[in-house]
Coordinates of C-alpha atoms and ligand atoms in Angstrom, one line a residue:
X1 CA 104.5 3.4 -1.8
X2 CA 101.4 3.0 -3.7
X3 CA 101.1 0.1 -6.0
X4 CA 99.7 0.7 -9.5
X5 CA 96.8 -1.7 -8.7
X6 CA 96.0 0.4 -5.7
X7 CA 96.1 3.6 -7.7
X8 CA 93.9 2.1 -10.3
X9 CA 91.3 1.0 -7.8
X10 CA 91.5 4.3 -6.0
X11 CA 90.9 6.1 -9.3
X12 CA 87.9 3.9 -10.0
X13 CA 86.6 4.5 -6.5
X14 CA 86.9 8.3 -6.8
X15 CA 85.4 8.1 -10.3
X16 CA 82.4 6.3 -9.0
X17 CA 82.0 8.9 -6.2
X18 CA 82.1 11.6 -8.8
X19 CA 79.5 9.8 -10.8
X20 CA 77.1 8.6 -8.2
X21 CA 77.4 10.6 -5.1
X22 CA 77.2 14.1 -6.6
X23 CA 74.5 16.4 -5.5
X24 CA 71.7 14.5 -7.4
X25 CA 68.2 15.5 -6.5
X26 CA 65.2 13.5 -7.6
X27 CA 61.8 14.8 -6.4
X28 CA 59.5 13.4 -5.2
X29 CA 62.1 11.2 -3.6
X30 CA 59.8 8.2 -3.6
X31 CA 56.2 7.4 -4.6
X32 CA 53.4 5.0 -4.2
X33 CA 51.5 2.3 -6.1
X34 CA 47.8 2.3 -6.1
X35 CA 47.3 6.1 -6.6
X36 CA 44.3 7.0 -8.7
X37 CA 46.6 9.2 -10.8
X38 CA 49.1 6.7 -12.4
X39 CA 51.3 9.5 -13.8
X40 CA 54.2 10.9 -12.0
X41 CA 56.6 13.7 -13.0
X42 CA 60.1 13.6 -11.5
X43 CA 62.2 16.7 -11.2
X44 CA 65.9 15.8 -11.5
X45 CA 68.6 18.3 -10.6
X46 CA 72.3 17.7 -11.0
X47 CA 75.3 19.2 -12.8
X48 CA 74.6 18.8 -16.6
X49 CA 72.0 16.1 -15.9
X50 CA 70.0 17.7 -18.8
X51 CA 72.7 16.2 -21.2
X52 CA 71.9 12.7 -20.1
X53 CA 69.2 10.2 -21.0
X54 CA 67.4 8.4 -18.2
X55 CA 66.6 4.7 -18.3
X56 CA 64.4 2.5 -16.0
X57 CA 63.9 -1.2 -16.1
X58 CA 61.1 -2.2 -13.8
X59 CA 57.9 -4.0 -14.6
X60 CA 54.9 -1.7 -14.7
X61 CA 57.0 1.5 -14.8
X62 CA 57.5 3.3 -18.1
X63 CA 59.2 6.5 -19.1
X64 CA 56.6 8.3 -21.2
X65 CA 58.4 11.5 -21.9
X66 CA 61.6 13.3 -21.1
X67 CA 61.6 17.1 -20.9
X68 CA 64.7 19.3 -20.9
X69 CA 64.6 22.5 -19.1
X70 CA 66.2 25.9 -20.0
X71 CA 68.9 25.1 -17.5
X72 CA 70.9 22.0 -18.5
X73 CA 71.1 21.0 -14.8
X74 CA 67.5 19.8 -14.9
X75 CA 65.4 17.0 -16.4
X76 CA 61.7 16.4 -16.0
X77 CA 60.7 12.8 -16.5
X78 CA 57.1 11.7 -17.1
X79 CA 56.5 8.2 -15.7
X80 CA 53.5 6.0 -15.9
X81 CA 53.0 3.5 -13.0
X82 CA 50.6 0.7 -13.8
X83 CA 48.2 -0.4 -11.1
X84 CA 49.7 -3.9 -11.3
X85 CA 53.2 -2.7 -10.5
X86 CA 54.8 -4.5 -7.5
X87 CA 56.2 -2.4 -4.6
X88 CA 60.0 -2.2 -4.7
X89 CA 63.1 -0.3 -5.7
X90 CA 64.9 0.2 -9.0
X91 CA 67.7 2.3 -10.3
X92 CA 67.1 5.2 -12.5
X93 CA 70.3 5.4 -14.7
X94 CA 71.3 8.6 -16.3
X95 CA 73.5 7.9 -19.3
X96 CA 75.6 10.0 -21.5
X97 CA 77.3 8.6 -24.6
X98 CA 76.5 5.1 -23.4
X99 CA 78.0 5.6 -19.9
X100 CA 76.1 5.9 -16.7
X101 CA 76.8 9.3 -15.3
X102 CA 74.3 9.3 -12.4
X103 CA 72.2 6.7 -10.7
X104 CA 69.3 7.1 -8.3
X105 CA 67.6 4.3 -6.4
X106 CA 63.8 4.9 -6.7
X107 CA 61.3 3.3 -4.3
X108 CA 57.6 2.6 -5.0
X109 CA 55.7 1.7 -1.8
X110 CA 52.2 0.3 -1.6
X111 CA 49.7 3.1 -0.9
X112 CA 48.1 3.1 2.5
X113 CA 44.4 2.1 2.2
X114 CA 43.7 3.9 5.5
X115 CA 45.3 7.1 4.4
X116 CA 43.4 7.1 1.1
X117 CA 40.2 7.3 3.0
X118 CA 41.4 9.6 5.7
X119 CA 38.6 11.7 7.2
X120 CA 39.3 15.4 6.9
X121 CA 38.5 18.0 9.6
X122 CA 34.9 19.1 9.8
X123 CA 32.4 20.8 12.0
X124 CA 32.7 17.9 14.4
X125 CA 36.3 19.1 15.1
X126 CA 37.9 21.9 17.1
X127 CA 41.3 22.7 15.8
X128 CA 44.2 23.8 18.0
X129 CA 46.5 26.1 16.1
X130 CA 50.2 26.0 17.2
X131 CA 53.2 28.0 16.3
X132 CA 55.7 25.2 16.9
X133 CA 58.7 27.4 17.7
X134 CA 56.8 29.0 20.5
X135 CA 54.8 26.0 22.0
X136 CA 57.3 23.6 23.6
X137 CA 61.0 22.9 23.4
X138 CA 61.1 19.1 23.6
X139 CA 64.7 18.8 22.3
X140 CA 67.2 21.4 23.3
X141 CA 69.9 19.8 21.2
X142 CA 68.2 21.0 18.0
X143 CA 67.8 24.7 19.0
X144 CA 70.9 25.7 17.1
X145 CA 72.0 24.0 13.9
X146 CA 75.3 25.4 12.9
X147 CA 74.8 24.8 9.1
X148 CA 71.7 27.0 9.1
X149 CA 71.9 30.7 8.2
X150 CA 70.2 31.9 11.4
X151 CA 72.9 31.0 13.9
X152 CA 71.3 31.7 17.2
X153 CA 68.3 30.7 19.3
X154 CA 67.2 33.6 21.5
X155 CA 64.1 33.6 23.6
X156 CA 64.5 37.3 24.5
X157 CA 64.0 38.2 20.8
X158 CA 60.4 38.2 19.8
X159 CA 61.5 37.5 16.2
X160 CA 64.2 35.1 16.9
X161 CA 64.0 31.3 17.2
X162 CA 62.9 30.1 20.7
X163 CA 63.6 26.4 20.2
X164 CA 60.1 24.9 20.2
X165 CA 59.9 21.8 18.0
X166 CA 58.1 18.7 16.9
X167 CA 59.2 16.8 20.0
X168 CA 57.6 19.5 22.2
X169 CA 54.3 19.0 20.4
X170 CA 54.6 15.2 20.7
X171 CA 55.2 15.6 24.5
X172 CA 52.0 17.6 24.9
X173 CA 49.6 15.7 22.7
X174 CA 47.9 14.4 25.9
X175 CA 47.3 17.9 27.1
X176 CA 45.8 19.0 23.7
X177 CA 43.6 15.9 23.4
X178 CA 42.7 16.1 27.1
X179 CA 41.5 19.7 26.7
X180 CA 39.1 18.4 24.1
X181 CA 40.6 19.5 20.8
X182 CA 40.3 17.0 18.0
X183 CA 42.7 18.4 15.5
X184 CA 46.0 20.2 15.5
X185 CA 47.3 22.7 13.0
X186 CA 51.0 23.5 13.4
X187 CA 52.3 26.4 11.3
X188 CA 54.8 25.2 8.6
X189 CA 57.5 22.8 9.8
X190 CA 59.5 22.7 6.5
X191 CA 63.0 24.1 6.1
X192 CA 63.3 27.9 6.4
X193 CA 67.0 28.4 6.0
X194 CA 66.6 32.2 6.0
X195 CA 69.0 34.6 7.7
X196 CA 66.4 35.9 10.2
X197 CA 62.8 35.5 11.4
X198 CA 63.0 31.9 10.2
X199 CA 60.9 30.8 13.2
X200 CA 57.5 31.5 11.5
X201 CA 58.0 28.9 8.8
X202 CA 56.4 30.7 5.8
X203 CA 59.6 31.2 3.9
X204 CA 60.2 27.6 2.8
X205 CA 63.6 26.8 1.3
X206 CA 63.0 23.1 0.6
X207 CA 59.6 21.7 0.1
X208 CA 60.8 18.2 0.9
X209 CA 62.7 18.8 4.1
X210 CA 61.7 19.2 7.7
X211 CA 63.5 22.1 9.3
X212 CA 66.2 20.4 11.5
X213 CA 65.5 22.9 14.2
X214 CA 62.0 21.5 14.4
X215 CA 63.2 17.9 14.1
X216 CA 63.4 15.2 11.5
X217 CA 61.0 13.6 9.1
X218 CA 60.9 10.6 11.4
X219 CA 59.7 12.8 14.2
X220 CA 57.1 14.4 12.0
X221 CA 55.8 10.9 11.2
X222 CA 55.9 10.1 14.9
X223 CA 53.8 13.2 15.6
X224 CA 51.3 12.2 12.9
X225 CA 51.1 8.6 14.2
X226 CA 50.7 9.5 17.9
X227 CA 48.3 12.3 17.2
X228 CA 46.2 9.8 15.2
X229 CA 46.3 7.4 18.2
X230 CA 45.0 10.1 20.5
X231 CA 42.2 11.1 18.2
X232 CA 43.8 14.2 16.9
X233 CA 43.7 15.0 13.2
X234 CA 46.9 16.5 11.8
X235 CA 46.6 19.5 9.5
X236 CA 49.5 20.6 7.3
X237 CA 50.2 24.3 6.7
X238 CA 50.9 24.6 3.0
X239 CA 52.5 27.5 1.2
X240 CA 52.4 27.1 -2.6
X241 CA 52.3 30.8 -3.5
X242 CA 55.9 31.7 -2.6
X243 CA 59.1 30.3 -1.1
X244 CA 61.9 31.9 0.8
X245 CA 64.5 33.7 -1.3
X246 CA 67.1 31.1 -0.2
X247 CA 65.3 28.3 -1.8
X248 CA 67.9 25.8 -3.2
X249 CA 66.8 26.4 -6.8
X250 CA 67.0 30.2 -6.7
X251 CA 70.6 30.2 -8.1
X252 CA 69.7 27.9 -10.9
X253 CA 66.1 28.1 -12.0
X254 CA 65.0 25.3 -14.4
X255 CA 63.0 27.9 -16.5
X256 CA 63.2 31.6 -16.5
X257 CA 59.4 31.8 -15.8
X258 CA 59.6 29.5 -12.8
X259 CA 59.4 32.7 -10.6
X260 CA 57.3 35.8 -11.4
X261 CA 59.2 39.0 -11.9
X262 CA 62.5 37.0 -11.7
X263 CA 64.6 39.8 -13.0
X264 CA 62.9 42.8 -11.4
X265 CA 61.1 42.0 -8.3
X266 CA 57.7 43.7 -7.8
X267 CA 55.7 43.5 -4.6
X268 CA 52.0 42.4 -4.9
X269 CA 49.4 45.2 -4.6
X270 CA 47.5 43.0 -2.1
X271 CA 44.3 44.1 -3.9
X272 CA 42.7 40.7 -3.4
X273 CA 39.2 41.8 -4.7
X274 CA 40.6 41.7 -8.3
X275 CA 39.9 38.0 -8.2
X276 CA 36.2 38.6 -8.0
X277 CA 35.9 42.1 -9.4
X278 CA 34.1 42.1 -12.9
X279 CA 35.8 45.5 -13.7
X280 CA 39.3 44.9 -12.5
X281 CA 42.1 46.0 -14.8
X282 CA 44.5 43.4 -16.1
X283 CA 47.5 45.3 -14.7
X284 CA 46.1 45.2 -11.2
X285 CA 45.1 41.5 -11.5
X286 CA 48.6 40.6 -12.8
X287 CA 50.3 42.5 -10.0
X288 CA 48.1 40.9 -7.4
X289 CA 48.9 37.3 -8.3
X290 CA 52.4 37.7 -9.7
X291 CA 53.8 40.3 -7.3
X292 CA 55.9 39.0 -4.4
X293 CA 54.3 38.8 -1.0
X294 CA 57.3 40.4 0.5
X295 CA 60.8 41.0 -0.9
X296 CA 62.2 37.9 0.8
X297 CA 59.6 35.6 -0.7
X298 CA 59.8 35.0 -4.5
X299 CA 56.4 34.5 -6.1
X300 CA 56.0 31.1 -7.9
X301 CA 54.6 31.1 -11.4
X302 CA 52.1 28.3 -11.2
X303 CA 51.3 28.7 -14.9
X304 CA 54.6 26.9 -15.6
X305 CA 53.2 23.3 -15.9
X306 CA 56.3 21.7 -14.4
X307 CA 56.1 23.9 -11.3
X308 CA 52.4 23.2 -11.0
X309 CA 53.0 19.4 -11.1
X310 CA 55.9 19.8 -8.6
X311 CA 53.6 21.7 -6.1
X312 CA 50.7 19.3 -6.5
X313 CA 52.8 16.2 -6.1
X314 CA 54.6 17.7 -3.1
X315 CA 51.3 18.2 -1.3
X316 CA 50.2 14.6 -2.1
X317 CA 53.6 13.4 -1.0
X318 CA 53.1 15.0 2.4
X319 CA 49.5 13.7 2.7
X320 CA 50.6 10.1 1.9
X321 CA 53.8 10.3 4.0
X322 CA 52.1 11.5 7.1
X323 CA 48.5 10.4 6.7
X324 CA 47.3 14.0 7.0
X325 CA 43.7 14.9 7.6
X326 CA 43.9 18.3 6.0
X327 CA 45.8 21.2 4.6
X328 CA 45.5 24.9 5.5
X329 CA 46.7 26.8 2.5
X330 CA 48.4 30.1 3.1
X331 CA 47.8 33.3 1.1
X332 CA 45.2 31.5 -1.0
X333 CA 44.0 34.4 -3.3
X334 CA 47.6 35.2 -4.3
X335 CA 48.0 32.0 -6.3
X336 CA 46.9 31.7 -9.9
X337 CA 43.2 30.5 -10.1
X338 CA 43.7 27.8 -12.7
X339 CA 46.4 26.4 -10.6
X340 CA 44.2 26.5 -7.4
X341 CA 41.6 24.5 -9.3
X342 CA 44.1 21.8 -10.3
X343 CA 45.7 21.7 -6.9
X344 CA 42.5 21.4 -4.9
X345 CA 40.8 19.0 -7.3
X346 CA 43.7 16.7 -7.8
X347 CA 44.2 16.3 -4.1
X348 CA 40.5 15.8 -3.5
X349 CA 40.4 13.2 -6.2
X350 CA 43.2 11.1 -4.5
X351 CA 41.6 11.7 -1.0
X352 CA 37.9 12.1 -1.4
X353 CA 37.3 12.7 2.4
X354 CA 40.2 15.1 2.8
X355 CA 39.8 18.8 3.9
X356 CA 41.4 21.9 2.6
X357 CA 40.9 25.4 4.0
X358 CA 42.3 28.5 2.3
X359 CA 43.4 31.7 3.9
X360 CA 41.4 34.5 2.3
X361 CA 41.8 37.5 4.7
X362 CA 38.7 39.4 3.9
X363 CA 36.0 40.6 6.2
X364 CA 33.5 40.6 3.3
X365 CA 31.5 37.4 3.2
X366 CA 31.1 37.7 -0.5
X367 CA 34.8 37.4 -1.0
X368 CA 35.1 34.6 1.6
X369 CA 32.2 32.7 -0.1
X370 CA 33.8 32.9 -3.5
X371 CA 36.4 30.2 -2.9
X372 CA 34.2 27.6 -1.4
X373 CA 33.4 24.4 -3.5
X374 CA 29.8 24.6 -4.7
X375 CA 29.7 28.3 -5.0
X376 CA 28.7 29.4 -8.5
X377 CA 31.0 32.1 -9.7
X378 CA 30.7 34.4 -12.6
X379 CA 34.5 34.5 -13.2
X380 CA 34.5 30.7 -13.8
X381 CA 36.7 29.8 -10.8
X382 CA 35.6 26.3 -9.9
X383 CA 37.9 24.8 -7.3
X384 CA 37.4 21.8 -5.0
X385 CA 38.1 23.4 -1.6
X386 CA 35.5 22.7 1.0
X387 CA 36.4 25.3 3.6
X388 CA 37.2 28.9 3.7
X389 CA 38.1 31.1 6.6
X390 CA 35.4 33.1 8.3
X391 CA 37.4 36.4 8.8
X392 CA 34.1 38.3 8.5
X393 CA 32.7 36.5 11.6
X394 CA 36.0 37.0 13.5
X395 CA 36.0 40.8 13.2
X396 CA 32.3 41.0 13.8
X397 CA 32.5 38.9 17.0
X398 CA 35.1 41.3 18.5
X399 CA 33.1 44.4 17.5
X400 CA 29.9 42.8 18.8
X401 CA 31.4 42.2 22.2
X402 CA 33.4 45.4 22.6
X403 CA 31.0 48.1 21.2
X404 CA 28.4 49.8 23.4
X405 CA 25.0 48.5 22.5
X406 CA 22.7 50.6 20.3
X407 CA 20.3 50.1 17.5
X408 CA 23.1 49.3 15.0
X409 CA 26.1 48.5 17.2
X410 CA 27.1 45.6 19.5
X411 CA 25.4 42.2 19.4
X412 CA 23.1 43.1 16.5
X413 CA 26.2 43.1 14.3
X414 CA 26.8 39.4 15.2
X415 CA 23.1 38.7 14.5
X416 CA 23.3 40.4 11.1
X417 CA 26.6 38.7 10.3
X418 CA 25.1 35.3 10.6
X419 CA 22.3 36.4 8.2
X420 CA 25.1 36.5 5.5
X421 CA 25.2 32.7 5.6
X422 CA 22.9 32.7 2.6
X423 CA 25.9 33.6 0.4
X424 CA 27.9 30.5 1.4
X425 CA 27.7 27.2 -0.4
X426 CA 28.1 25.5 3.0
X427 CA 28.3 27.6 6.1
X428 CA 29.1 24.7 8.4
X429 CA 32.4 24.1 6.6
X430 CA 33.7 27.6 7.4
X431 CA 36.7 27.8 9.7
X432 CA 35.7 30.1 12.6
X433 CA 38.1 31.6 15.1
X434 CA 38.6 34.4 17.6
X435 CA 42.2 35.0 16.5
X436 CA 45.1 33.4 14.8
X437 CA 48.8 33.8 14.5
X438 CA 48.6 36.9 12.4
X439 CA 46.5 39.1 14.5
X440 CA 46.3 40.4 18.1
X441 CA 45.4 37.7 20.6
X442 CA 41.6 37.6 21.1
X443 CA 42.1 38.3 24.8
X444 CA 43.9 41.5 23.7
X445 CA 41.2 42.3 21.2
X446 CA 38.6 41.9 23.9
X447 CA 40.5 44.3 26.1
X448 CA 41.6 41.6 28.6
X449 CA 38.0 41.1 29.8
X450 CA 37.8 37.5 31.0
X451 CA 34.0 37.4 30.8
X452 CA 34.0 38.6 27.2
X453 CA 36.6 36.0 26.3
X454 CA 34.4 33.2 27.7
X455 CA 31.4 34.6 25.8
X456 CA 33.4 34.7 22.6
X457 CA 34.6 31.1 23.1
X458 CA 31.1 29.9 24.1
X459 CA 29.8 31.5 20.8
X460 CA 32.5 29.9 18.6
X461 CA 32.0 26.5 20.2
X462 CA 28.2 26.5 19.8
X463 CA 27.6 28.3 16.4
X464 CA 27.9 26.6 13.0
X465 CA 31.4 26.1 11.6
X466 CA 34.8 24.5 12.4
X467 CA 36.2 26.3 15.4
X468 CA 39.9 27.0 15.6
X469 CA 41.6 28.1 18.8
X470 CA 45.1 29.6 18.9
X471 CA 47.4 27.9 21.5
X472 CA 47.4 29.5 24.9
X473 CA 44.0 31.2 24.5
X474 CA 42.9 28.9 27.3
X475 CA 45.4 30.4 29.7
X476 CA 44.8 34.0 28.6
X477 CA 47.9 34.6 26.6
X478 CA 47.7 38.2 25.3
X479 CA 49.9 40.6 23.5
X480 CA 48.5 43.8 25.0
X481 CA 52.0 45.1 25.8
X482 CA 52.7 45.5 22.0
X483 CA 49.5 45.4 20.0
X484 CA 50.2 44.3 16.4
X485 CA 53.5 42.8 17.3
X486 CA 53.7 39.4 15.5
X487 CA 56.6 38.2 17.7
X488 CA 54.6 38.8 20.9
X489 CA 51.4 37.4 19.4
X490 CA 53.3 34.2 19.0
X491 CA 54.5 34.2 22.6
X492 CA 56.0 31.2 24.4
X493 CA 53.5 28.8 26.0
X494 CA 54.5 28.8 29.7
X495 CA 55.8 25.4 30.7
X496 CA 57.0 24.6 27.3
X497 CA 60.6 25.3 28.3
X498 CA 62.5 23.4 31.0
X499 CA 62.9 26.2 33.6
X500 CA 59.7 28.1 33.1
X501 CA 58.3 29.2 36.5
X502 CA 54.7 29.0 35.3
X503 CA 53.4 25.8 33.6
X504 CA 50.2 26.0 31.6
X505 CA 50.2 22.3 31.0
X506 CA 50.2 21.3 34.7
X507 CA 48.5 24.5 36.0
X508 CA 51.5 25.3 38.2
X509 CA 51.7 29.1 38.8
X510 CA 48.5 29.9 36.8
X511 CA 46.3 32.7 38.2
X512 CA 42.7 32.0 39.2
X513 CA 41.4 33.5 36.0
X514 CA 43.7 31.4 33.9
X515 CA 42.7 28.2 35.7
X516 CA 39.0 29.1 35.4
X517 CA 39.1 29.8 31.6
X518 CA 41.2 26.7 31.0
X519 CA 38.6 24.6 32.9
X520 CA 35.7 26.3 31.2
X521 CA 37.1 25.6 27.8
X522 CA 38.0 22.0 28.7
X523 CA 34.4 21.4 29.8
X524 CA 32.9 22.9 26.7
X525 CA 35.3 21.3 24.3
X526 CA 34.7 17.8 25.7
X527 CA 31.0 18.4 25.7
X528 CA 31.1 19.6 22.0
X529 CA 32.9 16.4 20.8
X530 CA 29.8 14.3 20.6
X531 CA 27.2 17.0 20.1
X532 CA 25.9 16.4 16.5
X533 CA 23.4 19.1 17.2
X534 CA 26.2 21.6 17.3
X535 CA 28.2 20.0 14.4
X536 CA 25.3 19.5 12.0
X537 CA 22.2 20.9 13.6
X538 CA 20.0 23.8 12.5
X539 CA 20.2 27.3 13.9
X540 CA 17.5 29.7 15.0
X541 CA 18.3 33.1 16.4
X542 CA 16.3 36.0 17.8
X543 CA 17.2 39.6 17.3
X544 CA 19.3 40.9 20.2
X545 CA 17.4 43.1 22.7
X546 CA 19.1 45.3 25.3
X547 CA 22.4 43.5 25.3
X548 CA 21.1 40.0 25.2
X549 CA 21.4 37.7 22.2
X550 CA 19.6 34.3 22.2
X551 CA 20.0 31.5 19.7
X552 CA 19.2 27.8 19.5
X553 CA 20.9 24.9 17.8
X554 CA 18.5 22.0 17.2
X555 CA 17.9 18.8 15.4
X556 CA 15.3 16.0 15.7
X557 CA 16.8 14.8 18.9
X558 CA 18.1 17.8 20.8
X559 CA 17.8 21.5 21.4
X560 CA 20.6 23.7 22.8
X561 CA 19.8 27.2 23.9
X562 CA 22.6 29.8 24.1
X563 CA 22.1 33.2 25.8
X564 CA 24.8 35.8 25.5
X565 CA 24.3 38.5 28.1
X566 CA 26.7 41.4 27.5
X567 CA 25.3 43.6 30.3
X568 CA 27.4 44.2 33.4
X569 CA 24.4 43.4 35.6
X570 CA 22.2 40.3 35.7
X571 CA 19.4 40.5 33.2
X572 CA 15.9 38.9 33.2
X573 CA 14.6 37.6 29.9
X574 CA 11.1 36.5 29.0
X575 CA 11.2 33.0 27.5
X576 CA 7.8 33.4 26.0
X577 CA 9.4 35.1 23.1
X578 CA 11.2 31.8 22.2
X579 CA 8.0 29.7 22.3
X580 CA 8.3 28.6 18.6
X581 CA 11.4 26.6 19.5
X582 CA 11.2 26.1 23.3
X583 CA 7.6 24.8 23.0
X584 CA 6.9 22.9 26.2
X585 CA 10.5 22.4 27.3
X586 CA 10.3 22.4 31.1
X587 CA 13.9 21.9 32.3
X588 CA 17.5 22.2 31.2
X589 CA 21.1 21.5 32.0
X590 CA 23.6 24.3 32.2
X591 CA 26.4 22.9 30.2
X592 CA 29.5 24.6 31.8
X593 CA 28.3 23.9 35.4
X594 CA 26.3 20.7 34.9
X595 CA 23.5 22.2 37.1
X596 CA 19.9 21.2 36.3
X597 CA 17.1 23.7 36.6
X598 CA 13.5 24.1 35.6
X599 CA 12.5 26.6 32.9
X600 CA 10.3 29.4 34.0
X601 CA 8.8 32.2 32.0
X602 CA 11.4 34.6 33.4
X603 CA 15.0 33.6 33.3
X604 CA 17.7 35.5 35.0
X605 CA 21.1 35.5 33.3
X606 CA 24.3 36.4 35.1
X607 CA 26.1 39.6 34.1
X608 CA 28.6 39.3 31.2
X609 CA 28.1 35.6 30.7
X610 CA 27.2 32.9 28.2
X611 CA 24.5 30.5 29.3
X612 CA 24.5 27.2 27.4
X613 CA 21.5 25.0 28.2
X614 CA 20.6 21.6 26.9
X615 CA 16.8 21.7 26.9
X616 CA 14.7 18.8 28.0
Ligands
LIG701 CA1 64.4 22.6 20.3
LIG702 CA1 51.3 34.6 -6.6

């Protein structure tokens, strides 16, 4: 029989559970002292928390303002955190009629001095882009998480989860660093609790949670730390334009205008040029930035100042938590411009050496140039993003290598594309690539021609810009069986799963072609690491003639000559034409082979090849 005292204490215990352990959410969950911006806005979510009054007693921390939302289940609290505040924890008490209804233990840590000065990615880097679900399965125990909406892992389904994870990336950092890459960009690792196709990561359902099928926050921190030790910069794939439709707040929005077209979903018109177009109609501009990317991804209204703060602070939280070197921002032109200015500039103010690259999928250099910091724009957009993606060069490179040569086709297109550099504020900060996770594998685009692939890679690794290579390009992963199929584009890296017969990491079972391209890239990537002439040097190029395109990268110390011969037979070139740059250079080193040779007037270039020569 229960004693009355026991009943009393049990009641008190249950009461305290109901008060303190309810689903109380405070975001950001923690913060730092020593940030340049000493203001912080907390989002608080709990049942009727909007009817409470928060209180904090901690020296240096003051509540400046409390904002109620339209939903009574939210509060937004503006804090100021003085520079002199000591690191530590304190309770935030939420009181109603004098009684504490909720309590949250908030922690302020000292900001990392090293992270605040972190050097972003630049033209001295080569980025390895990885789709984590498809790279390596380092922990089979997280393949299926029963509480998640997508119940199965199924490697036979191109659009299912295959089980790759953070542990798999950690396990293969030595391979990535050994190949000569200096940065790694995993596609998003945050929770995507969606009923299907959750593997790709772009339908985030909690901005503060690592998807448990990829691992834990501790593992993400371990990845960041170990990558840093191995000289690999970590890039975060950010998605601030939209979330997944199963985002936790979707059933209880703080404000009606938190989401665009919250009542009657409309899909964006994808007419991205409205951002630049001086004649664009308002109706088209509105639909472009407010329409949903797809019906399962609600569009965020970044004009709501609380949402804007939430997204900016979230990005800073991840940079400071992981010591990130950069952010790749998804669907960049779909966000509201004023927000993009705030988001980029506030991040760059906290981390002056950081790098951000935005995805603007346009093959028009005028559109790509528009978003780069330093570009004067008539529409008044003035963001702080240093890099933009060179989709124009990507499509031109493939055309240049696959078209039959003529006056206006083939290599001349590549030559003329580079002439467009005059529109960019800073061409060397463009992200250049042969493919990425959203388009056919470059090997497929180049019709599975190994020689053309090597020429494409030689070009990307010697021309201006920040090269990015999609995982598995080095072992000729292709999707030629189903062009355009995103699931197959993001195919499993062989050797990433325990029982794989072929192993791209060790070389077991690779074909001669695969081994050759892997070793060619390894050589070139490692050579490029310390070549400031490639990172920062000048460029001089000569109009292509008869299927041969010659360009030079040079600075005060060095000159590198690159010859792309597209012909299917060996071709003789007359080096007298390049006298203005070659001057009296008498010999050179063939970079991929290491072979030394003397420069003669006539130079024979092997069929379908790239010759990269350090001139002496
Ligand atoms: Ca796994
Ligand atoms: Ca939008």
